[in-house]
Coordinates of C-alpha atoms in Angstrom, one line a residue:
M1 CA 206.6 145.4 233.1
K2 CA 209.2 148.3 232.1
W3 CA 207.6 151.4 230.8
K4 CA 209.7 153.4 227.9
L5 CA 208.6 157.0 227.2
K6 CA 208.6 158.2 223.2
N7 CA 210.6 161.9 223.4
Y8 CA 212.0 163.9 221.0
N9 CA 213.8 167.3 220.4
S10 CA 211.6 170.3 221.4
N11 CA 212.0 172.4 218.4
Y12 CA 211.9 169.1 216.0
L13 CA 208.4 168.9 217.6
I14 CA 207.7 172.2 217.1
S15 CA 209.1 172.1 213.2
K16 CA 206.6 168.9 212.7
S17 CA 203.5 170.3 213.9
K18 CA 203.8 173.6 212.1
E19 CA 204.5 170.9 208.8
F20 CA 200.8 168.7 209.9
Q21 CA 199.4 171.5 211.1
E22 CA 198.3 169.6 213.9
S23 CA 198.6 170.6 217.8
R24 CA 202.2 169.3 219.6
L25 CA 199.9 166.1 221.2
I26 CA 198.4 165.0 217.9
T27 CA 201.9 165.3 215.6
K28 CA 203.8 163.4 218.6
L29 CA 201.2 160.4 218.3
L30 CA 201.8 160.6 214.7
L31 CA 205.5 160.5 215.0
N32 CA 205.5 157.7 217.6
R33 CA 203.7 155.7 214.5
G34 CA 206.8 156.3 212.2
I35 CA 204.5 159.1 210.1
T36 CA 206.8 161.9 209.4
T37 CA 204.8 163.5 205.9
P38 CA 202.4 165.5 205.6
E39 CA 201.1 163.7 202.8
K40 CA 201.5 160.0 205.2
V41 CA 199.3 162.4 207.8
E42 CA 196.6 163.1 205.5
E43 CA 195.9 159.7 204.5
F44 CA 196.9 157.9 207.8
L45 CA 194.0 160.4 209.3
N46 CA 191.4 160.2 206.1
P47 CA 191.4 156.7 204.7
S48 CA 189.3 156.7 201.8
E49 CA 188.9 154.2 198.9
K50 CA 190.7 156.1 196.7
D51 CA 193.7 154.8 199.1
L52 CA 192.7 151.6 197.8
Y53 CA 195.3 149.4 195.5
S54 CA 194.0 148.0 192.6
P55 CA 192.7 144.3 192.8
F56 CA 194.3 143.3 189.6
L57 CA 197.5 143.6 191.5
F58 CA 197.0 140.2 192.9
E59 CA 198.3 137.3 190.7
E60 CA 195.7 135.5 188.8
M61 CA 193.0 138.2 189.9
R62 CA 192.0 138.3 186.0
E63 CA 192.0 135.2 185.6
V64 CA 189.8 134.8 188.6
V65 CA 187.5 137.4 187.5
D66 CA 187.4 135.8 184.3
R67 CA 186.1 132.3 186.0
I68 CA 183.4 133.4 188.0
L69 CA 181.7 135.6 185.4
R70 CA 181.7 132.8 183.5
A71 CA 179.9 131.2 186.1
K72 CA 177.5 133.6 186.4
N73 CA 176.9 133.7 182.7
N74 CA 176.3 130.1 182.2
R75 CA 174.3 129.9 185.3
E76 CA 176.6 127.8 187.2
K77 CA 175.9 126.8 190.8
V78 CA 179.1 128.6 193.2
V79 CA 179.7 127.3 196.9
I80 CA 181.7 129.7 199.0
Y81 CA 183.4 127.4 201.2
G82 CA 184.7 129.4 204.5
D83 CA 186.8 128.8 207.7
Y84 CA 185.0 128.5 210.5
D85 CA 186.2 131.7 212.5
V86 CA 184.2 134.9 212.9
D87 CA 187.1 135.8 209.6
G88 CA 186.0 133.1 207.5
I89 CA 182.6 133.6 208.4
S90 CA 182.8 137.0 207.7
G91 CA 184.2 137.2 204.6
T92 CA 182.1 134.2 203.2
A93 CA 178.6 136.3 204.3
Y94 CA 180.1 139.0 202.3
L95 CA 180.9 137.2 199.0
V96 CA 177.2 135.4 199.1
I97 CA 175.6 138.6 199.6
I98 CA 177.6 140.6 196.8
L99 CA 177.8 137.7 194.6
R100 CA 174.0 137.2 194.6
K101 CA 173.4 140.7 194.4
L102 CA 174.6 140.0 191.0
G103 CA 172.0 138.0 190.6
M104 CA 174.1 134.3 190.5
D105 CA 173.6 131.1 192.1
V106 CA 175.4 130.9 195.2
D107 CA 175.4 128.8 198.4
Y108 CA 177.8 128.7 201.0
Y109 CA 179.9 125.5 203.7
I110 CA 181.1 126.5 206.6
P111 CA 182.6 122.7 208.0
N112 CA 181.8 122.2 211.8
R113 CA 185.2 122.7 213.8
A114 CA 184.8 119.6 216.1
H115 CA 183.4 116.8 213.6
E116 CA 185.4 117.7 210.0
G117 CA 187.4 120.2 210.8
V118 CA 189.0 122.1 207.6
G119 CA 189.1 119.4 204.3
I120 CA 187.8 118.4 202.0
N121 CA 186.0 114.9 202.8
K122 CA 183.3 112.9 201.3
S123 CA 180.3 114.2 203.2
L124 CA 181.6 117.8 201.4
I125 CA 182.0 116.2 198.0
R126 CA 178.6 114.5 198.2
Y127 CA 177.0 117.7 199.2
L128 CA 178.6 119.4 196.0
K129 CA 177.8 116.9 193.6
K130 CA 174.4 116.9 195.1
R131 CA 173.9 120.7 194.1
N132 CA 175.4 120.2 190.9
A133 CA 177.8 122.4 191.5
K134 CA 180.6 123.3 188.9
L135 CA 183.2 126.5 190.7
F136 CA 184.5 126.0 194.5
I137 CA 185.7 129.2 196.0
T138 CA 187.5 129.0 199.6
V139 CA 187.6 132.1 201.9
D140 CA 190.6 132.2 204.6
I141 CA 191.3 128.6 203.8
T142 CA 193.9 127.4 201.5
I143 CA 194.2 123.6 200.2
N144 CA 197.5 122.3 200.0
D145 CA 196.6 118.9 200.2
R146 CA 196.3 117.7 196.2
N147 CA 194.7 114.6 197.0
E148 CA 191.4 116.8 198.1
I149 CA 192.4 119.5 194.8
K150 CA 192.5 116.5 192.5
L151 CA 189.3 114.6 194.0
L152 CA 187.2 118.4 193.2
R153 CA 189.0 118.3 190.1
D154 CA 187.7 115.2 189.6
N155 CA 184.0 115.6 189.7
N156 CA 184.5 118.8 187.4
I157 CA 184.7 121.2 189.7
D158 CA 186.8 124.1 189.6
V159 CA 188.7 125.9 192.3
I160 CA 189.3 128.9 193.1
I161 CA 191.4 129.3 196.5
T162 CA 191.4 133.0 198.4
D163 CA 193.4 133.5 201.7
H164 CA 196.1 135.1 203.7
H165 CA 198.0 132.5 205.5
R166 CA 201.5 131.5 203.5
Q167 CA 201.1 129.1 201.0
I168 CA 203.2 125.9 202.4
E169 CA 202.8 123.9 198.5
N170 CA 202.8 125.1 195.0
I171 CA 199.2 123.4 193.9
S172 CA 199.3 125.9 190.8
D173 CA 200.2 122.6 188.4
L174 CA 196.7 120.9 189.7
G175 CA 195.0 124.1 187.6
V176 CA 193.8 125.9 190.6
L177 CA 193.3 129.5 190.4
M178 CA 194.5 131.5 193.6
V179 CA 194.1 135.1 195.4
N180 CA 196.6 135.9 198.2
P181 CA 198.4 138.9 199.4
K182 CA 201.2 136.6 200.3
V183 CA 201.8 135.1 197.0
G184 CA 203.2 137.7 194.2
N185 CA 203.9 141.1 194.3
Y186 CA 200.3 142.3 196.1
P187 CA 201.2 145.5 198.2
N188 CA 199.2 145.1 201.5
K189 CA 201.0 141.7 202.5
N190 CA 198.1 142.1 206.0
L191 CA 194.6 141.8 204.3
S192 CA 192.3 139.6 206.4
G193 CA 190.9 136.9 204.8
S194 CA 187.6 138.8 204.5
G195 CA 190.1 141.3 202.7
V196 CA 190.9 139.1 200.3
A197 CA 186.6 138.2 200.0
F198 CA 186.9 142.0 199.7
K199 CA 189.4 142.6 196.7
L200 CA 187.8 140.2 194.7
A201 CA 184.6 141.7 194.6
D202 CA 186.0 144.8 194.1
A203 CA 187.7 143.1 191.0
I204 CA 184.4 141.8 189.8
Y205 CA 182.2 144.8 190.2
E206 CA 185.3 146.6 188.3
V207 CA 185.5 144.6 185.7
I208 CA 181.6 144.6 185.0
G209 CA 181.2 148.6 185.6
A210 CA 178.6 147.7 188.1
D211 CA 178.2 150.6 190.8
K212 CA 180.3 150.2 193.7
K213 CA 178.3 151.8 196.7
I214 CA 177.0 148.2 197.1
L215 CA 180.4 147.0 198.0
Y216 CA 180.7 149.8 200.8
D217 CA 177.6 149.6 202.0
Y218 CA 178.0 146.3 203.5
I219 CA 181.6 146.5 204.0
D220 CA 180.8 146.0 208.1
I221 CA 181.2 142.7 207.2
V222 CA 184.6 142.5 206.3
M223 CA 185.5 145.0 209.4
I224 CA 184.0 142.5 211.8
G225 CA 186.3 139.9 210.5
T226 CA 189.3 141.8 209.9
V227 CA 189.0 143.1 213.4
A228 CA 188.3 139.7 214.5
D229 CA 191.6 138.3 212.6
V230 CA 193.9 140.8 214.5
V231 CA 195.6 142.0 211.6
P232 CA 197.6 145.4 211.3
M233 CA 195.0 148.6 211.9
T234 CA 197.6 150.3 208.9
D235 CA 197.7 150.8 205.2
E236 CA 193.8 149.2 203.2
N237 CA 192.5 147.9 206.4
R238 CA 191.8 151.6 208.1
F239 CA 190.0 152.0 205.5
I240 CA 188.0 149.1 205.9
I241 CA 187.3 149.6 209.7
K242 CA 186.9 153.0 209.3
K243 CA 183.9 152.8 206.6
G244 CA 182.8 149.3 208.6
L245 CA 182.1 151.0 212.2
S246 CA 180.8 154.3 210.7
N247 CA 178.6 152.2 208.4
L248 CA 177.4 150.4 212.1
K249 CA 175.6 153.6 212.4
E250 CA 172.8 152.9 210.0
T251 CA 174.0 149.2 209.0
K252 CA 171.5 147.6 206.1
I253 CA 172.7 144.1 208.3
K254 CA 169.3 143.5 210.3
G255 CA 170.9 141.0 212.3
L256 CA 173.8 143.4 213.5
K257 CA 171.1 146.2 215.0
Y258 CA 169.9 142.8 217.0
I259 CA 172.9 142.5 218.1
I260 CA 173.9 145.9 219.0
N261 CA 170.5 146.2 220.9
Y262 CA 171.2 143.0 223.0
L263 CA 174.2 144.2 224.1
R264 CA 173.1 148.2 224.7
M265 CA 175.8 149.2 222.7
N266 CA 175.4 152.8 221.1
P267 CA 176.1 152.5 217.5
Q268 CA 177.3 156.1 216.9
N269 CA 180.0 155.2 219.3
I270 CA 181.0 151.6 218.6
T271 CA 185.0 151.2 218.3
A272 CA 187.3 148.4 217.3
S273 CA 187.9 147.5 220.7
D274 CA 184.4 146.8 221.1
I275 CA 184.0 144.1 217.7
G276 CA 186.9 142.3 219.1
F277 CA 185.9 142.2 222.7
Y278 CA 182.1 142.0 223.1
I279 CA 180.5 141.0 218.8
A280 CA 183.4 139.0 217.6
P281 CA 183.4 136.1 220.4
I282 CA 179.6 135.9 220.4
F283 CA 180.1 134.7 216.5
N284 CA 183.3 132.9 216.9
A285 CA 181.4 130.9 220.4
L286 CA 178.7 128.7 217.4
G287 CA 181.9 128.2 215.8
R288 CA 184.0 127.0 218.4
V289 CA 181.3 124.7 219.9
D290 CA 178.4 124.1 217.5
N291 CA 178.1 125.5 213.7
S292 CA 179.6 128.2 212.3
K293 CA 177.2 128.2 209.3
M294 CA 174.4 129.5 211.5
V295 CA 176.3 132.8 211.1
V296 CA 176.5 133.3 207.9
N297 CA 173.0 133.0 207.6
F298 CA 172.5 136.0 210.5
F299 CA 174.5 137.7 207.9
I300 CA 172.0 136.8 205.1
Q301 CA 168.6 136.3 206.7
E302 CA 165.8 138.8 206.8
D303 CA 163.3 136.9 208.9
D304 CA 162.8 138.4 212.6
E305 CA 161.6 135.1 213.9
K306 CA 164.4 133.3 212.3
L307 CA 167.3 136.2 213.4
Y308 CA 166.0 135.3 217.2
S309 CA 166.6 131.7 216.8
I310 CA 169.9 132.3 215.7
I311 CA 170.8 134.9 218.0
E312 CA 169.0 132.5 221.3
E313 CA 171.7 129.9 219.5
M314 CA 174.3 132.4 219.3
K315 CA 174.0 133.6 223.5
R316 CA 173.5 129.9 224.6
A317 CA 177.1 128.4 222.9
N318 CA 179.0 131.6 224.1
R319 CA 177.6 130.5 227.7
M320 CA 179.6 127.2 226.9
R321 CA 182.6 128.7 225.1
R322 CA 183.0 130.6 228.3
Y323 CA 182.2 127.6 230.6
F324 CA 185.0 125.2 228.5
E325 CA 187.8 128.7 228.3
L326 CA 187.3 128.9 232.4
E327 CA 187.4 125.2 233.0
I328 CA 191.0 124.7 230.9
Y329 CA 192.6 128.4 231.9
D330 CA 192.3 127.3 235.5
E331 CA 193.9 124.4 235.0
I332 CA 196.8 125.2 232.8
E333 CA 196.5 128.6 235.4
R334 CA 197.4 125.5 238.4
K335 CA 199.8 124.0 236.4
I336 CA 201.6 126.9 235.8
Q337 CA 202.3 128.3 239.3
K338 CA 204.2 124.7 239.7
L339 CA 206.8 125.7 237.7
N340 CA 209.5 127.8 238.3
N341 CA 210.1 130.8 236.0
P342 CA 208.7 128.8 233.0
K343 CA 210.3 130.0 229.2
Y344 CA 207.2 128.4 227.1
I345 CA 204.3 126.1 228.0
F346 CA 203.3 122.9 226.1
M347 CA 200.7 121.2 227.5
K348 CA 198.2 118.8 226.0
S349 CA 195.2 117.3 227.5
R350 CA 192.1 114.8 226.1
K351 CA 189.6 116.3 228.1
W352 CA 190.0 119.9 226.5
H353 CA 187.7 121.0 223.8
S354 CA 189.7 122.3 220.4
G355 CA 187.3 125.0 219.7
V356 CA 188.0 127.1 222.9
I357 CA 191.9 126.4 223.6
G358 CA 193.2 129.0 220.6
V359 CA 191.5 131.3 222.9
V360 CA 192.8 130.2 226.3
C361 CA 196.2 130.1 224.4
S362 CA 196.3 133.7 223.9
R363 CA 195.7 134.9 227.3
I364 CA 198.3 132.2 228.9
S365 CA 201.2 133.9 226.4
I366 CA 199.7 137.7 226.6
K367 CA 200.0 136.8 230.8
Y368 CA 203.2 135.7 231.1
N369 CA 205.0 136.9 227.6
I370 CA 206.4 133.7 226.2
P371 CA 205.2 130.9 223.7
V372 CA 202.5 128.7 224.4
I373 CA 201.6 125.4 222.5
L374 CA 198.3 123.9 223.8
V375 CA 197.4 120.0 222.3
S376 CA 193.9 118.7 222.2
I377 CA 193.8 115.3 221.6
K378 CA 190.9 113.4 219.9
N379 CA 190.1 110.2 217.5
G380 CA 194.1 109.6 217.3
F381 CA 195.2 113.3 216.6
G382 CA 196.1 116.5 218.2
K383 CA 194.7 119.1 217.6
A384 CA 196.9 122.3 218.4
S385 CA 197.0 126.1 218.5
C386 CA 200.5 128.0 218.5
R387 CA 200.6 131.5 220.2
S388 CA 204.3 133.1 220.2
I389 CA 205.8 136.4 221.5
E390 CA 208.0 139.1 219.3
G391 CA 210.8 137.9 217.4
L392 CA 209.7 133.6 217.9
N393 CA 208.7 132.6 214.6
I394 CA 206.4 130.2 215.6
F395 CA 205.4 129.2 211.3
N396 CA 208.8 128.7 210.4
I397 CA 209.4 126.6 213.7
L398 CA 206.6 124.5 212.7
N399 CA 207.8 124.5 209.1
D400 CA 211.2 122.6 209.6
V401 CA 208.8 119.7 210.7
S402 CA 206.0 120.1 208.4
D403 CA 206.6 116.6 206.8
K404 CA 205.4 114.7 210.3
L405 CA 202.2 117.2 210.4
E406 CA 198.9 116.5 209.3
R407 CA 198.2 120.3 208.5
F408 CA 199.3 123.6 209.7
G409 CA 199.0 126.9 208.6
G410 CA 198.7 130.6 210.4
H411 CA 201.0 133.2 211.0
D412 CA 204.7 133.9 212.8
L413 CA 202.9 134.5 216.1
A414 CA 200.1 133.0 216.2
A415 CA 199.6 129.1 214.4
G416 CA 197.8 125.7 214.7
F417 CA 198.8 122.3 213.6
L418 CA 197.2 118.3 213.3
V419 CA 199.2 115.9 213.7
S420 CA 198.5 112.5 214.2
E421 CA 198.8 110.6 217.7
K422 CA 201.7 108.3 216.7
H423 CA 203.8 111.2 215.6
L424 CA 203.3 113.8 219.1
N425 CA 205.3 112.7 221.0
Q426 CA 207.9 113.5 218.7
I427 CA 207.0 116.8 217.9
E428 CA 206.3 117.8 221.1
R429 CA 210.2 117.1 221.8
Y430 CA 211.2 119.4 218.9
L431 CA 209.6 121.9 220.1
K432 CA 210.3 122.2 223.6
H433 CA 214.0 122.0 222.5
R434 CA 213.6 124.5 219.9
L435 CA 211.6 126.7 222.4
L436 CA 213.8 126.1 225.1
N437 CA 217.4 127.9 222.7
A438 CA 215.1 130.1 221.0
N439 CA 213.6 131.8 224.8
K440 CA 216.8 131.2 227.0
K441 CA 216.7 134.5 228.4
N442 CA 213.7 136.7 230.2
V443 CA 212.6 139.2 228.5
E444 CA 211.4 142.0 230.7
K445 CA 207.2 143.3 228.5
V446 CA 207.9 146.6 227.8
L447 CA 205.2 149.4 228.0
D448 CA 205.5 151.7 225.3
V449 CA 204.5 155.7 226.5
D450 CA 203.6 158.2 223.8
S451 CA 203.4 161.0 225.9
K452 CA 203.1 162.7 229.6
L453 CA 199.1 164.1 229.7
S454 CA 197.5 164.9 232.9
I455 CA 194.3 163.6 233.8
E456 CA 193.0 167.0 234.8
G457 CA 193.1 168.5 231.1
M458 CA 191.4 165.4 229.3
N459 CA 187.7 167.0 228.2
K460 CA 185.8 165.0 225.1
N461 CA 187.0 167.2 222.3
K462 CA 190.7 166.1 223.7
L463 CA 189.8 163.1 223.2
L464 CA 188.0 163.5 220.0
D465 CA 191.2 164.6 219.2
I466 CA 193.5 161.6 219.9
N467 CA 190.5 159.4 218.4
R468 CA 191.2 160.8 215.1
L469 CA 194.2 158.0 215.1
S470 CA 191.8 155.1 215.7
P471 CA 191.1 152.4 214.7
F472 CA 193.4 150.8 217.3
G473 CA 195.1 147.2 217.5
L474 CA 198.0 145.8 215.6
D475 CA 200.4 148.3 214.5
N476 CA 198.6 151.0 216.0
Q477 CA 197.9 150.2 219.2
E478 CA 196.2 152.5 221.6
P479 CA 198.0 156.0 222.7
N480 CA 199.4 155.0 226.1
F481 CA 199.8 158.3 228.5
I482 CA 201.2 159.0 231.7
D483 CA 200.5 160.9 234.5
N484 CA 201.6 161.3 238.3
N485 CA 200.5 161.6 241.8
I486 CA 197.2 160.0 241.3
S487 CA 194.6 158.8 243.9
F488 CA 192.8 155.7 244.0
I489 CA 190.0 156.7 246.2
S490 CA 188.0 154.0 245.2
F491 CA 187.6 150.7 243.4
T492 CA 185.9 147.2 243.6
K493 CA 187.5 144.1 241.2
F494 CA 185.2 142.1 239.0
G495 CA 185.9 139.0 237.0
I496 CA 187.4 135.3 237.7
N497 CA 189.3 135.3 240.4
N498 CA 188.9 139.5 240.6
R499 CA 191.3 139.9 237.6
H500 CA 190.3 143.4 236.9
F501 CA 188.6 146.5 238.4
K502 CA 187.2 149.1 238.3
G503 CA 186.4 153.0 240.4
F504 CA 187.6 156.2 240.5
V505 CA 190.8 158.3 240.4
R506 CA 191.7 161.8 241.6
K507 CA 194.4 164.1 240.8
N508 CA 194.0 167.6 242.7
D509 CA 190.5 168.4 241.6
R510 CA 189.5 165.9 239.0
I511 CA 187.7 162.9 239.7
I512 CA 187.5 160.5 237.1
S513 CA 186.4 156.7 236.1
V514 CA 188.7 154.0 235.8
I515 CA 188.8 150.7 234.7
G516 CA 192.2 148.3 235.0
Y517 CA 192.0 144.6 233.0
N518 CA 194.3 141.9 234.8
L519 CA 195.6 144.5 237.5
G520 CA 193.6 143.8 240.3
H521 CA 196.5 142.0 241.9
K522 CA 198.5 144.9 242.0
L523 CA 195.9 147.0 243.8
K524 CA 195.3 146.9 247.7
S525 CA 192.7 148.8 249.9
R526 CA 195.6 149.1 252.5
N527 CA 197.4 151.3 249.9
M528 CA 194.1 153.8 249.0
T529 CA 197.1 156.6 250.6
K530 CA 199.1 155.8 248.7
K531 CA 200.1 158.8 245.3
Y532 CA 200.5 156.3 242.2
S533 CA 202.2 156.9 238.6
I534 CA 200.1 155.8 235.9
V535 CA 200.0 154.6 232.5
Y536 CA 197.0 155.2 230.7
T537 CA 194.2 155.3 227.5
P538 CA 191.4 157.8 228.0
V539 CA 188.3 156.1 226.1
F540 CA 184.1 157.5 225.6
K541 CA 181.8 155.1 227.3
S542 CA 178.2 155.3 226.7
V543 CA 175.1 155.4 228.9
H544 CA 171.6 155.0 226.6
S545 CA 172.7 158.6 224.6
D546 CA 175.4 159.8 226.8
L547 CA 179.1 159.8 226.7
F548 CA 181.5 159.9 229.5
I549 CA 185.7 159.8 229.3
E550 CA 186.9 156.7 231.4
L551 CA 190.4 155.6 231.6
K552 CA 191.9 152.0 230.9
I553 CA 194.8 152.3 233.4
K554 CA 197.6 149.5 231.3
D555 CA 199.7 150.2 234.4
F556 CA 200.2 152.2 237.9
N557 CA 203.1 152.0 240.4

């Protein structure tokens, strides 16, 4: 891995530091993130609801709100139909809560991943007819099948689509209303599905003149979906995530209090990383191996006994999810070891659980920095998860062969598709050809380093200052610092195949706790006397009510 340290002319840095009224360290971190004016600094460090765009910049938002308010006034049954991932579940739960607060008759439906997939089927139509539903609102889902939309309309059900994925077909002639930042001129193209649900709620409350405080009181639900969907930590997403994390200190969601307690987390110090690595996977597990509808109920439920039952099911599903993931991951790793420096991975199996291959796909792609496509075959269809690397748009590659796919969707670097088994071999040949020709050269992974910073000077005040740039994630990566003459004085390895390590390092008289993910193979006991250069990110760790500093080691040599 190549380290790339960002540097600036010292006079320029001093000048910008005075202009920003920030320390040179914070100024450098801001410049590294493309923030070059005092106005942008204020907006980035202190995002507020005042920075949010008008929801009526979405195409058709006015028409969408009018239809929803007509349902409210006529006391029509409304059904929210959400995707089965954390983003779809969160957005669905949020809309149900917010619309019910207005006295609307709202129910929800989450398709079972294993038995239904995403799509309008007969069981769903029966469900809607039984409840006499008149309005059908999707969250994090676009319906591209014209026959499915006609099926809804033929049953006198109006359709509103809210989504954030790239639109494949034009379905406006079918009388469908749509709210999607990828369609039209909405300024923030990077909202999550739950973020779009938040903007819809914002528009409804604005039109009826209701107090918007309730929208922000429950925004921690939207935050979880936003973090889980790995959207850029910029623009409106920063406000959603910052406000949502702040809400967790005294959340109104009883279930979240129980989950935080179960995970032994300090609600005063939960980060976006904690949401992504600990909380979201528990919610995701039910959708991946069981029934996501239960998770929506988790956000809504107030009864203690029912909440405990849901949490026990989440824990059970999470154990199953880990088992399935490990089994698939180890199988793929064994196969990779027999390959000679692969430029991509395309693998398929009839044994794999379709609900967990996406997670495995991501882990393999990140580890080897190559595109990965995994296909689970069942009942005559192949269900695929795809992950790509910078500069290789997997969505466009799939779009070129969309006529052979039953369904496909996603983003530039992450997508999925469903294909009939009779076309699978043809799709496999096509994808292998495209990936081989698009990715002939080895791309050395680059680790961007923000600044030199000695661990000797790291203290709580400095870390609090650095954390003003949080939440960290896509397009606002955790700040990486470099230091040298570091000694590892003790460590233990942990995780599957001892992939990770934790321990302590020393520089002169400073000893500090460290953790290194996916670096266990690099640290050897026989090299304990060696002095290392390290790239690290300082983070707070909670022990009961106390905070201490730990270094996340990103690489060392």
